[in-house]
PDB file of C-alpha atoms in Angstrom:
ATOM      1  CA  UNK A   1    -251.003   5.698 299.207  1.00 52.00           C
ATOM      2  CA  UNK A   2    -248.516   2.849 297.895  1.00 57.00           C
ATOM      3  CA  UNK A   3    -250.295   2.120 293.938  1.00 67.00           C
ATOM      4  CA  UNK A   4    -249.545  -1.608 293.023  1.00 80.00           C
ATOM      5  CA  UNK A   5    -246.588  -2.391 290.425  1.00 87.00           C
ATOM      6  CA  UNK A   6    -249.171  -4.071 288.043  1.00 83.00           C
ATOM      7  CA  UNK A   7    -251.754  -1.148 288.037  1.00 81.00           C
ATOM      8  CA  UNK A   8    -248.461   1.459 287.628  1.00 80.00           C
ATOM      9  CA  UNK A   9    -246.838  -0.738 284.613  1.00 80.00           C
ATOM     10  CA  UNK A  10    -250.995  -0.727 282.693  1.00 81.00           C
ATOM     11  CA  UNK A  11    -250.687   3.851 283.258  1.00 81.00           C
ATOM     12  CA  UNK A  12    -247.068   3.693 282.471  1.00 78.00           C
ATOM     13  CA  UNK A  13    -248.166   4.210 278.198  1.00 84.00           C
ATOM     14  CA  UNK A  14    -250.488   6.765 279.021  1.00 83.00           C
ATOM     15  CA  UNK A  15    -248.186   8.316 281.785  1.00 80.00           C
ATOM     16  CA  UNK A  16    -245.190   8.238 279.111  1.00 81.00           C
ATOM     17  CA  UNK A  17    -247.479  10.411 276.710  1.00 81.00           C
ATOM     18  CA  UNK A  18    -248.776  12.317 279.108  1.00 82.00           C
ATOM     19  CA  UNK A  19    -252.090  11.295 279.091  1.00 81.00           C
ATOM     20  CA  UNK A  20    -253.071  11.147 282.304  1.00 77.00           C
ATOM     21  CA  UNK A  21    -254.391  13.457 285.061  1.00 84.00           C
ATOM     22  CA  UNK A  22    -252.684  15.980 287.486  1.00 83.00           C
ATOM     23  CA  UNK A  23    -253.479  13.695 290.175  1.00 81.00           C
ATOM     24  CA  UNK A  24    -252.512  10.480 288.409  1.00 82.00           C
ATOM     25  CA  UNK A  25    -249.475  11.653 287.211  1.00 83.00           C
ATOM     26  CA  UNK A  26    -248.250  12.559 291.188  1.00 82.00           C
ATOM     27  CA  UNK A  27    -249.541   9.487 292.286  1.00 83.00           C
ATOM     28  CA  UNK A  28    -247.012   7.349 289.263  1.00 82.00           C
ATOM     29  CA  UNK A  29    -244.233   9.783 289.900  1.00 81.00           C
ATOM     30  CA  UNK A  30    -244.513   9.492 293.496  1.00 85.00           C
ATOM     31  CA  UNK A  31    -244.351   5.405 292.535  1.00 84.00           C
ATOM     32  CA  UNK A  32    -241.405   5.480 290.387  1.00 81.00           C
ATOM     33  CA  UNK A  33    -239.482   7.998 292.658  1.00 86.00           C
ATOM     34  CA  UNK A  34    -239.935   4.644 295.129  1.00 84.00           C
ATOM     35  CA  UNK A  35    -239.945   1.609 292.353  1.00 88.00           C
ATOM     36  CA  UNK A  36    -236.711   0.731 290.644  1.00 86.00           C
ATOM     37  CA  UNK A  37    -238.073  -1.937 289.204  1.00 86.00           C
ATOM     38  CA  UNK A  38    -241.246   0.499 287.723  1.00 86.00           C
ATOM     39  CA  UNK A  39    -238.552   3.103 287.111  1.00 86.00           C
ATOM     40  CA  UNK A  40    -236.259   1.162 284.613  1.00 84.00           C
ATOM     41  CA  UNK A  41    -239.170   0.098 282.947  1.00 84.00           C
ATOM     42  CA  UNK A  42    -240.486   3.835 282.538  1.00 82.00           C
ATOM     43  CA  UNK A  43    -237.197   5.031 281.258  1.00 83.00           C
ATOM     44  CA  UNK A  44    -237.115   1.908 278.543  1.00 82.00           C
ATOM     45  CA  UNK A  45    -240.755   2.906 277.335  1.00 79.00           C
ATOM     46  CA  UNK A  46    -239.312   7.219 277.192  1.00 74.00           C
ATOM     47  CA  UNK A  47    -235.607   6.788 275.313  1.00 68.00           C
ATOM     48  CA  UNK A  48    -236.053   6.658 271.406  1.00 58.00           C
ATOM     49  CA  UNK A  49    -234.805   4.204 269.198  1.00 53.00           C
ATOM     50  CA  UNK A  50    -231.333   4.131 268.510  1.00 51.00           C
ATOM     51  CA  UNK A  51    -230.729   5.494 265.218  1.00 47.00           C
ATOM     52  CA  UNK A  52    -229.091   4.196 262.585  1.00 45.00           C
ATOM     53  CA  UNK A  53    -225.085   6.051 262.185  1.00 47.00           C
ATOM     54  CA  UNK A  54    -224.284   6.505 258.077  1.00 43.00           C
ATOM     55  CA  UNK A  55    -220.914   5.452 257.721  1.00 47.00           C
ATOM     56  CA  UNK A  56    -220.793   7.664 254.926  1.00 47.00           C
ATOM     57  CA  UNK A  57    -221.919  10.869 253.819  1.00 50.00           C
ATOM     58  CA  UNK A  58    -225.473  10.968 252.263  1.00 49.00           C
ATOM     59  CA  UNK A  59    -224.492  13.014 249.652  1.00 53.00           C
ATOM     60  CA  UNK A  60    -221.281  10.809 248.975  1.00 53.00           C
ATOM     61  CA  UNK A  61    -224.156   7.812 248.748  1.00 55.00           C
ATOM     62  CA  UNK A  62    -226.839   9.448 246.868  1.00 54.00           C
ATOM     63  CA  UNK A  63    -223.798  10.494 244.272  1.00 61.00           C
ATOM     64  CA  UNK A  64    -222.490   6.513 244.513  1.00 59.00           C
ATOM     65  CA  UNK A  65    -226.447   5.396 243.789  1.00 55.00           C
ATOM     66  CA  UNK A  66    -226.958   7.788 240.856  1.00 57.00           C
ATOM     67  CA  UNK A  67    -223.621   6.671 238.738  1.00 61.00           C
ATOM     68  CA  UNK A  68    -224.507   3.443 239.901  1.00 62.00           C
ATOM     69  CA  UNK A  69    -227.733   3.514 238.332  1.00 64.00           C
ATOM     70  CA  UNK A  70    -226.796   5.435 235.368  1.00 63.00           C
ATOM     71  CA  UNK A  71    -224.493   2.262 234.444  1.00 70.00           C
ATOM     72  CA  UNK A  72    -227.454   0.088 235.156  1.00 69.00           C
ATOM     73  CA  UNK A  73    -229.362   1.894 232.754  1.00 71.00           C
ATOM     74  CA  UNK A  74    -226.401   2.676 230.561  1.00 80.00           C
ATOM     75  CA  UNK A  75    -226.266  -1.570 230.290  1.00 74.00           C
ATOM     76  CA  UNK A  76    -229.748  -2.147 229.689  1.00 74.00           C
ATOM     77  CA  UNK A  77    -230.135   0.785 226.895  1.00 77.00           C
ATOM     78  CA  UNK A  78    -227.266  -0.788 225.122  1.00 80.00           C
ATOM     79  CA  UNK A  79    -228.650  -4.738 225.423  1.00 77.00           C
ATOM     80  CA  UNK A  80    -231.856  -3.185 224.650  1.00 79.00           C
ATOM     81  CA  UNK A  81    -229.990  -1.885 221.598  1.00 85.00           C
ATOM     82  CA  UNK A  82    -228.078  -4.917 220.835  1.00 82.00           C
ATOM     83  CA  UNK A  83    -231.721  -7.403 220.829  1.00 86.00           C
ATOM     84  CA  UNK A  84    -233.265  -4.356 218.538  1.00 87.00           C
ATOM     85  CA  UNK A  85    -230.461  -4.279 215.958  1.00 83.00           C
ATOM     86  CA  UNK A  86    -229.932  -8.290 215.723  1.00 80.00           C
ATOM     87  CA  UNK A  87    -233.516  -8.715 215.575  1.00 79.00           C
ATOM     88  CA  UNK A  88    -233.883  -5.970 212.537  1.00 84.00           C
ATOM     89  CA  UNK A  89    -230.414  -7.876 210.416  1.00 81.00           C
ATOM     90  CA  UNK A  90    -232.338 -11.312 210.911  1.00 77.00           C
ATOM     91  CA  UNK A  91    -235.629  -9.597 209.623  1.00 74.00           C
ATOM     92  CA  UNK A  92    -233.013  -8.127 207.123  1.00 72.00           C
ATOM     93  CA  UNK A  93    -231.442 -11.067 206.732  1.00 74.00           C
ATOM     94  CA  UNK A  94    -235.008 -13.105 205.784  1.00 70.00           C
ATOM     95  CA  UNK A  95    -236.235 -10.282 203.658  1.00 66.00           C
ATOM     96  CA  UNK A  96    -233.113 -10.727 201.097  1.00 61.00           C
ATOM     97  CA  UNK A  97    -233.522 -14.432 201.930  1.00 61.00           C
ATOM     98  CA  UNK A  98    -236.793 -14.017 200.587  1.00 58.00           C
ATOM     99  CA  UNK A  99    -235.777 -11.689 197.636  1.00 57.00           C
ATOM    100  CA  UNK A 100    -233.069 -13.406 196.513  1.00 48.00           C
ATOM    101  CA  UNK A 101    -235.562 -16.973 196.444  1.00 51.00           C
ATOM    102  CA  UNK A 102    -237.931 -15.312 194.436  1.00 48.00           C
ATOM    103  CA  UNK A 103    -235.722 -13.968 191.807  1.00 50.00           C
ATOM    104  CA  UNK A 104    -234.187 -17.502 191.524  1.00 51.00           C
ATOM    105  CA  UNK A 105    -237.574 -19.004 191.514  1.00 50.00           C
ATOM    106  CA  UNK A 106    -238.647 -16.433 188.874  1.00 49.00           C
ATOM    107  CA  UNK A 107    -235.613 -17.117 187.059  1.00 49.00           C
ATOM    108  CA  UNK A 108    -236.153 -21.152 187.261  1.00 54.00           C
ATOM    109  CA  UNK A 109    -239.782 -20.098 186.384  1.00 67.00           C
ATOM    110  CA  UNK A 110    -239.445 -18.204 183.274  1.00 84.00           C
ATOM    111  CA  UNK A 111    -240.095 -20.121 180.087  1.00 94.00           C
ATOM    112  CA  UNK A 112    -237.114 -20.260 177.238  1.00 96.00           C
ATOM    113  CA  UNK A 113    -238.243 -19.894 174.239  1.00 97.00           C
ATOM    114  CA  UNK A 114    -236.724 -21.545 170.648  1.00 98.00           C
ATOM    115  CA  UNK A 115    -238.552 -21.245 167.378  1.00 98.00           C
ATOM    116  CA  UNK A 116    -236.521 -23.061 164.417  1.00 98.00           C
ATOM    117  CA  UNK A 117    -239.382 -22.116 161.903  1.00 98.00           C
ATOM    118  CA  UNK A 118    -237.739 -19.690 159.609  1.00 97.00           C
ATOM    119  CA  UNK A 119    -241.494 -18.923 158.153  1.00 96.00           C
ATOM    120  CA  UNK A 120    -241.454 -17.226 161.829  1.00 97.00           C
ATOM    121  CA  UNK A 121    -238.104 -14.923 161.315  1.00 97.00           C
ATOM    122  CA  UNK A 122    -240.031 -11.733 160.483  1.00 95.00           C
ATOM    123  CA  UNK A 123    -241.882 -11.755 163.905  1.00 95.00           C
ATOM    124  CA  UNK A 124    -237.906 -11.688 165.667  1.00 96.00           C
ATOM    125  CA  UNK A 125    -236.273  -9.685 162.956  1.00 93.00           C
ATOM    126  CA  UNK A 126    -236.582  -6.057 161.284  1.00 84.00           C
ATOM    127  CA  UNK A 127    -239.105  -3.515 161.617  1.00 81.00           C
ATOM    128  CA  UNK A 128    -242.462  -5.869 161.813  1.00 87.00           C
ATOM    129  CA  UNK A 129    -240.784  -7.951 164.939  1.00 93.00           C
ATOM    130  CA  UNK A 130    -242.845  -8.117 167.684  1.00 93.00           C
ATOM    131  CA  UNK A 131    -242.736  -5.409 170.163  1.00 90.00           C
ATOM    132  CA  UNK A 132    -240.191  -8.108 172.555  1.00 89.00           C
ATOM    133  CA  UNK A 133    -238.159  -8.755 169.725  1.00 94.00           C
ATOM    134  CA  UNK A 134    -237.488  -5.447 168.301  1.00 88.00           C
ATOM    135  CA  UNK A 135    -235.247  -3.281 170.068  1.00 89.00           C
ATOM    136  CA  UNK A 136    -232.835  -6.037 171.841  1.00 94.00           C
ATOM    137  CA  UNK A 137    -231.333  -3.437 173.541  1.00 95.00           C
ATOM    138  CA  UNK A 138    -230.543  -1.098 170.858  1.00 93.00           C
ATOM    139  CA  UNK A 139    -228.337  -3.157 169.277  1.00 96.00           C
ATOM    140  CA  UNK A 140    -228.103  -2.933 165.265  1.00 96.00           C
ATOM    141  CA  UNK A 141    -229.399  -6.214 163.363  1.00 96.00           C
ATOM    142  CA  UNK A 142    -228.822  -4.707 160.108  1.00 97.00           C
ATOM    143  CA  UNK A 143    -226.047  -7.400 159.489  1.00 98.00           C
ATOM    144  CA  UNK A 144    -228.807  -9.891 159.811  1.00 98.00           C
ATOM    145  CA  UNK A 145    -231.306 -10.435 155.651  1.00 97.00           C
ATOM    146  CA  UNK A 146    -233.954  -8.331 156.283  1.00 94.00           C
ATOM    147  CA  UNK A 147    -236.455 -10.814 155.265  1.00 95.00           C
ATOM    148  CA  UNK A 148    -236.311 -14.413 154.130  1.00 96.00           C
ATOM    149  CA  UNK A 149    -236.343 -14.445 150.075  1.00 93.00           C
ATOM    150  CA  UNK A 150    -237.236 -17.995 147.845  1.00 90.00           C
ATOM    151  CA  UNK A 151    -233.783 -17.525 146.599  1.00 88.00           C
ATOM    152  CA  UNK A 152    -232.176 -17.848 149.731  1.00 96.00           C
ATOM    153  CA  UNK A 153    -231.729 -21.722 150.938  1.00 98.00           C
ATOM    154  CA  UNK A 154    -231.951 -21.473 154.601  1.00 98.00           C
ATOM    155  CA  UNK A 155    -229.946 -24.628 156.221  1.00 98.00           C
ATOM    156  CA  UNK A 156    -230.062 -23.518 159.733  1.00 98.00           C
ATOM    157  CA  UNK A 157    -232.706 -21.304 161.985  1.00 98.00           C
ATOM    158  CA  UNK A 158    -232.941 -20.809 165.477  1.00 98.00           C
ATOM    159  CA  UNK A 159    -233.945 -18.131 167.709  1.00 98.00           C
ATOM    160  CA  UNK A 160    -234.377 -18.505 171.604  1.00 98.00           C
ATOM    161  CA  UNK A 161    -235.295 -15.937 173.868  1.00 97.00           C
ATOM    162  CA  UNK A 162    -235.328 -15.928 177.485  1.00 96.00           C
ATOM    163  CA  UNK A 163    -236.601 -13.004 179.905  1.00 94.00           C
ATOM    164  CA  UNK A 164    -236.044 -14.041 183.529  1.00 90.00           C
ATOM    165  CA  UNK A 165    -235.859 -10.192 184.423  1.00 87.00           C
ATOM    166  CA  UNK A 166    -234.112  -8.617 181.975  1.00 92.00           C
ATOM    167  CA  UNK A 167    -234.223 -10.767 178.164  1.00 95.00           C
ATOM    168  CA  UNK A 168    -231.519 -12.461 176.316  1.00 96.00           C
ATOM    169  CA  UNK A 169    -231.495 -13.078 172.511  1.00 98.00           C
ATOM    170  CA  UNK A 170    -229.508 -15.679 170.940  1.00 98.00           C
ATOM    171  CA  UNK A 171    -230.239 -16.168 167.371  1.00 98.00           C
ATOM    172  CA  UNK A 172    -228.354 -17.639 164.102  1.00 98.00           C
ATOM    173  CA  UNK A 173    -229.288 -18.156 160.734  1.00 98.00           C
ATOM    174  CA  UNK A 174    -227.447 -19.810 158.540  1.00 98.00           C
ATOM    175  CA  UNK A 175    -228.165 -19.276 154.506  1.00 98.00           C
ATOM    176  CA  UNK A 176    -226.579 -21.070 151.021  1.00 98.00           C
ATOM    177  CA  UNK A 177    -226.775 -18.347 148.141  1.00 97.00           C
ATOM    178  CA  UNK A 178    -225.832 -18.976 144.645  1.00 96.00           C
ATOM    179  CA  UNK A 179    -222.781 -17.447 143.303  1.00 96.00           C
ATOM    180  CA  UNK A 180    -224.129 -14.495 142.943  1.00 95.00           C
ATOM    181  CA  UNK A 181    -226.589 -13.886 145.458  1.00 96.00           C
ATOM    182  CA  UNK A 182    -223.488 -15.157 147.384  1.00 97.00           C
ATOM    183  CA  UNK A 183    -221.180 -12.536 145.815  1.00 97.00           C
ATOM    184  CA  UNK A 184    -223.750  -9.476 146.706  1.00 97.00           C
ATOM    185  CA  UNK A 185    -223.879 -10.708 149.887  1.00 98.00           C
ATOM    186  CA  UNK A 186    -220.246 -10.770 150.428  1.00 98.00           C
ATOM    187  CA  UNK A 187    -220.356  -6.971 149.183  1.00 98.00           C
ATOM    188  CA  UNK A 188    -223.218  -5.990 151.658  1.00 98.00           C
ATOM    189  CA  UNK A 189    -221.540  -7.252 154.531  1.00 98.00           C
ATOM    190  CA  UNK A 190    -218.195  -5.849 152.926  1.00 97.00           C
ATOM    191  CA  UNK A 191    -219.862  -2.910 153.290  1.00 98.00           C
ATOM    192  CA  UNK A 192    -220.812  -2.168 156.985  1.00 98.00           C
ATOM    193  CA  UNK A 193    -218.626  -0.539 159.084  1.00 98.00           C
ATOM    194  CA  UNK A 194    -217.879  -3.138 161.694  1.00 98.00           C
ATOM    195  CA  UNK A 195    -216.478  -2.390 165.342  1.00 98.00           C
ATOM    196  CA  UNK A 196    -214.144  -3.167 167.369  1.00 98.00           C
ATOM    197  CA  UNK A 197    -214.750  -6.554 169.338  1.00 98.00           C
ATOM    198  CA  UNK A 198    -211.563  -8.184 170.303  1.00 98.00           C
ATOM    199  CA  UNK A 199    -211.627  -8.481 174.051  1.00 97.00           C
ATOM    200  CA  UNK A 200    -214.775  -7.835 174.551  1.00 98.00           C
ATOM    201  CA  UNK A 201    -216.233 -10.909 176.702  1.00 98.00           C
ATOM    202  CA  UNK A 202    -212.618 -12.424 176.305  1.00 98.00           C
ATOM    203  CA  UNK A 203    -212.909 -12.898 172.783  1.00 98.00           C
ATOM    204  CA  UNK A 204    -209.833 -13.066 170.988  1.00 98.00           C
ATOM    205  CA  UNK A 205    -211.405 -13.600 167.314  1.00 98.00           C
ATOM    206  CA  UNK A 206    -212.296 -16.139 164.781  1.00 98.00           C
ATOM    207  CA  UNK A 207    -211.010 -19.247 163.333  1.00 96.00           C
ATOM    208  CA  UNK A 208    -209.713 -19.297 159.400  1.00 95.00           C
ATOM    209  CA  UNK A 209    -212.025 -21.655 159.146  1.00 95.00           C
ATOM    210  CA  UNK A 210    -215.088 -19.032 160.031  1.00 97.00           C
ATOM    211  CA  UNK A 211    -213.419 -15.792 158.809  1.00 98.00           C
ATOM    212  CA  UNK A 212    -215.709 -13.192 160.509  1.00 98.00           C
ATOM    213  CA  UNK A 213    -217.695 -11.055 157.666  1.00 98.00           C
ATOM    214  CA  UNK A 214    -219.150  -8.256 159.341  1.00 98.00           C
ATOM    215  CA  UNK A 215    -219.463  -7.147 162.985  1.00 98.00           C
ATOM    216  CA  UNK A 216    -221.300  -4.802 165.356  1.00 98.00           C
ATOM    217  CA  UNK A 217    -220.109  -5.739 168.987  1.00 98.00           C
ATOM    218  CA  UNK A 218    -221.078  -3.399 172.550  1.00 98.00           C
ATOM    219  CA  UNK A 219    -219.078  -3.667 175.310  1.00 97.00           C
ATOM    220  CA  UNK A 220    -222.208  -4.646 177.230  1.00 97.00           C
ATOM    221  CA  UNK A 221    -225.332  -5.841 175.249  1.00 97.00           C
ATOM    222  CA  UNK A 222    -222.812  -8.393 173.523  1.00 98.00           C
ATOM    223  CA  UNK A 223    -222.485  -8.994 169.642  1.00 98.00           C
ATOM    224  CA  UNK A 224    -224.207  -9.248 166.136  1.00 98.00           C
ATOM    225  CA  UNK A 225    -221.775 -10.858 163.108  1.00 98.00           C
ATOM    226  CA  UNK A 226    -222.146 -12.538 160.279  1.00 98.00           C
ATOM    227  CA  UNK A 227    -219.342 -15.142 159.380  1.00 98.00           C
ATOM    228  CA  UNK A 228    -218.140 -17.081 156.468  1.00 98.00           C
ATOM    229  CA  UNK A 229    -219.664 -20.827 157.349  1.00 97.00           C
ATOM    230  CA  UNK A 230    -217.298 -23.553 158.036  1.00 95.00           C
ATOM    231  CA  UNK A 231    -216.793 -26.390 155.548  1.00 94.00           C
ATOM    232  CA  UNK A 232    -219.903 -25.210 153.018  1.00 96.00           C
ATOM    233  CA  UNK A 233    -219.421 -23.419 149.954  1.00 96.00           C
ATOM    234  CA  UNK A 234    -221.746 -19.645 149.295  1.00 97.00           C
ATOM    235  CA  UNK A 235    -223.021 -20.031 153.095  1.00 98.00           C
ATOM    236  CA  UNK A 236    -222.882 -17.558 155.063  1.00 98.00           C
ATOM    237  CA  UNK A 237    -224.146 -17.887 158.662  1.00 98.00           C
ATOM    238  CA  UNK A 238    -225.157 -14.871 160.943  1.00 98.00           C
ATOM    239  CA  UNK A 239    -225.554 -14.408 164.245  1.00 98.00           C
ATOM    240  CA  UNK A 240    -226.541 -12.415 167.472  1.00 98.00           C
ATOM    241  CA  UNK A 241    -225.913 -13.156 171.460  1.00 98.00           C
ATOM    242  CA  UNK A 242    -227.886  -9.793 172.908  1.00 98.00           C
ATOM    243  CA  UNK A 243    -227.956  -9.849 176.933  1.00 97.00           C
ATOM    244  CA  UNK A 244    -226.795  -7.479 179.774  1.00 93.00           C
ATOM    245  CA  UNK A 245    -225.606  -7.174 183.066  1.00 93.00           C
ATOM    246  CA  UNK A 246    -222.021  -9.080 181.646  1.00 96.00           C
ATOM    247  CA  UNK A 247    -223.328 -12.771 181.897  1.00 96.00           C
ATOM    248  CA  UNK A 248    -226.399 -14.723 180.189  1.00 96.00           C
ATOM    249  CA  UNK A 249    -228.371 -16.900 182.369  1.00 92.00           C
ATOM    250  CA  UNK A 250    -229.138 -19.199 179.091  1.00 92.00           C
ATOM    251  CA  UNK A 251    -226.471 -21.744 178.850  1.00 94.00           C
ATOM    252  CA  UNK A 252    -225.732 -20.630 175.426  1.00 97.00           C
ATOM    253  CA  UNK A 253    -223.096 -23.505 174.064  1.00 97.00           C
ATOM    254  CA  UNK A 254    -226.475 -26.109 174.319  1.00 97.00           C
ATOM    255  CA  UNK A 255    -228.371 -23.672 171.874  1.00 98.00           C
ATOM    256  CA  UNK A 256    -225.891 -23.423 168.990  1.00 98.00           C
ATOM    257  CA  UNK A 257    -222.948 -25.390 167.174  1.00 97.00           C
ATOM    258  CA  UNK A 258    -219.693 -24.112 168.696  1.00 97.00           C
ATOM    259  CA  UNK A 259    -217.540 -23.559 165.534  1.00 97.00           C
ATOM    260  CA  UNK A 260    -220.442 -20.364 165.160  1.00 98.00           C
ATOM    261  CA  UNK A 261    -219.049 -18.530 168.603  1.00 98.00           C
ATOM    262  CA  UNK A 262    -216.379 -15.838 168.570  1.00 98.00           C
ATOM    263  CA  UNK A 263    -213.297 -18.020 170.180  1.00 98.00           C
ATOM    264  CA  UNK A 264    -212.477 -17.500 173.833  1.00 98.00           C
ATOM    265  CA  UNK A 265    -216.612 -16.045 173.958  1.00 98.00           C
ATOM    266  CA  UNK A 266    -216.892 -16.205 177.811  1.00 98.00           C
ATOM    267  CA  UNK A 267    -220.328 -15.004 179.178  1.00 98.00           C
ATOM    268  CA  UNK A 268    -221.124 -17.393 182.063  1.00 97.00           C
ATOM    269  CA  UNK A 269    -221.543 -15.806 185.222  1.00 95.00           C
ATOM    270  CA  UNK A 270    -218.711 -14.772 187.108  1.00 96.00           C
ATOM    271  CA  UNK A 271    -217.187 -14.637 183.682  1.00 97.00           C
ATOM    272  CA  UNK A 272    -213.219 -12.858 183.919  1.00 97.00           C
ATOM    273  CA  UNK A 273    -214.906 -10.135 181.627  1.00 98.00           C
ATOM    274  CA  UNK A 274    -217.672  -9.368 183.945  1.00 97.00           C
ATOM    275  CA  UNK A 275    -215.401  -9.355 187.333  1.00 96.00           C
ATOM    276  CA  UNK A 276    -212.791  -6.327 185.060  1.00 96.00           C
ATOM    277  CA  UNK A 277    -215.980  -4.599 184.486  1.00 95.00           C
ATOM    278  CA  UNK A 278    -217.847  -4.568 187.532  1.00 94.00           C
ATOM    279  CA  UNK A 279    -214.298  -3.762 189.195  1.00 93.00           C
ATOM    280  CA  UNK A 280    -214.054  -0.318 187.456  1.00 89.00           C
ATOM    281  CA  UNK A 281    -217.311   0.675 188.618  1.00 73.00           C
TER     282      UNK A 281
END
């Protein structure tokens, strides 16, 4: 018995996985022994796909993919790495931003104070000062009176202090004595040992018309002196500039007659003496 094409061609799937009965699967061979046309189609549905030839070795490509992935990730660790670090020196970069503001609104901030009542010197001077007026940095004061006396005739008094972080002291007092209160005075101060000075803050000394008296001078905290006053007769006129770090922030030349500073007295910032210093350190 001759099976139709059509009927053949719907068994052909189940003939191909061999689905199909004893008697079903004679009956299609027997048809496809006799049907080219059924054949061809038979032998289409039973070759597998072709498969796909590596040009390469797969371990030669697996080897390619990992390096090439390695660099991939290599890349993105180190731009990763790149975002992290530039993103921490602008946080950085704010943060001393931010520091550096504050201090300089601190600075602009912090009150300067100036007190030209002598009746006031025993709160900045000597043993009963004021706990912020009595060390100054260790420096000695003992050039300066001790105390204001009725027979001293003070012409000049000032004392400012400023404390943006770290406090500055500028103070002078100048005093007429009689001949001689004027004389024991000249023996007093005759009397302390002064130190050396010259260079210190590029000070080269004193005019003849000041003659320097007495002096205690650090090569950091700055200087205490006394000095023979200019054009006044029995006056002596003493003085103290006490700060740190090798500059004052107080613009110092405002806050007291310049024929009273050592000559060549440099403390601005960025002063010549401060850049020798902070070099040897």
């Amino acid at each position: 018995m001759r099976m139709d094409c059509d009927v053949i061609k719907d068994l052909l799937p189940l003939y191909a996985e061999d689905m199909v009965s004893d008697k079903s699967r004679e009956l299609i061979g027997t048809h496809l022994d006799e049907c080219e046309e059924c054949r061809k189609l038979y032998e289409m549905m039973s070759d597998p796909a072709p498969k796909a030839e590596f040009t390469k070795e797969p371990a030669e490509s697996f080897q390619k993919y990992v390096k090439k992935s390695k660099r991939r990730l290599i890349w993105r660790v180190a731009l990763v790495t790149a975002i992290i670090v530039a993103a921490l020196f602008t946080v950085w970069q704010i943060a001393v931003g931010g520091i550096v503001a504050f201090l300089m609104l601190d600075s602009a901030l912090a009150p300067i104070k100036v007190d030209t009542d002598v009746n006031n010197y025993s709160q900045y001077m000597g043993e009963n000062a004021k706990s912020e007026y009595r060390n100054k940095w260790g420096m000695d004061e003992s050039i300066f009176p001790s105390a204001i006396t009725a027979d001293m005739d003070v012409r000049e008094y000032k004392m400012v202090y400023y404390n943006p972080w770290d406090a500055q002291y500028l103070s002078y007092l100048t005093v007429e004595y009689d001949d001689a209160a004027y004389a024991a005075e000249l023996e007093r101060l005759g009397s302390y040992t002064s130190t050396d000075y010259i260079g210190y803050y590029s000070v080269t000394g004193f005019s003849e018309d000041a003659p320097l008296l007495a002096m205690y001078a650090d090569d950091y905290q700055g200087f205490v002196y006394a000095i023979d006053t200019p054009d006044a007769e029995n006056t002596v006129t003493y003085v103290e500039l006490i700060f740190c770090n090798y500059f004052m922030d107080l613009d110092y030349e405002e806050y007291m007659p310049a024929e009273y500073f050592p000559e060549g007295f440099d403390a601005t910032m960025n002063n010549p003496y401060e850049k020798k210093m902070m070099s040897q350190h």
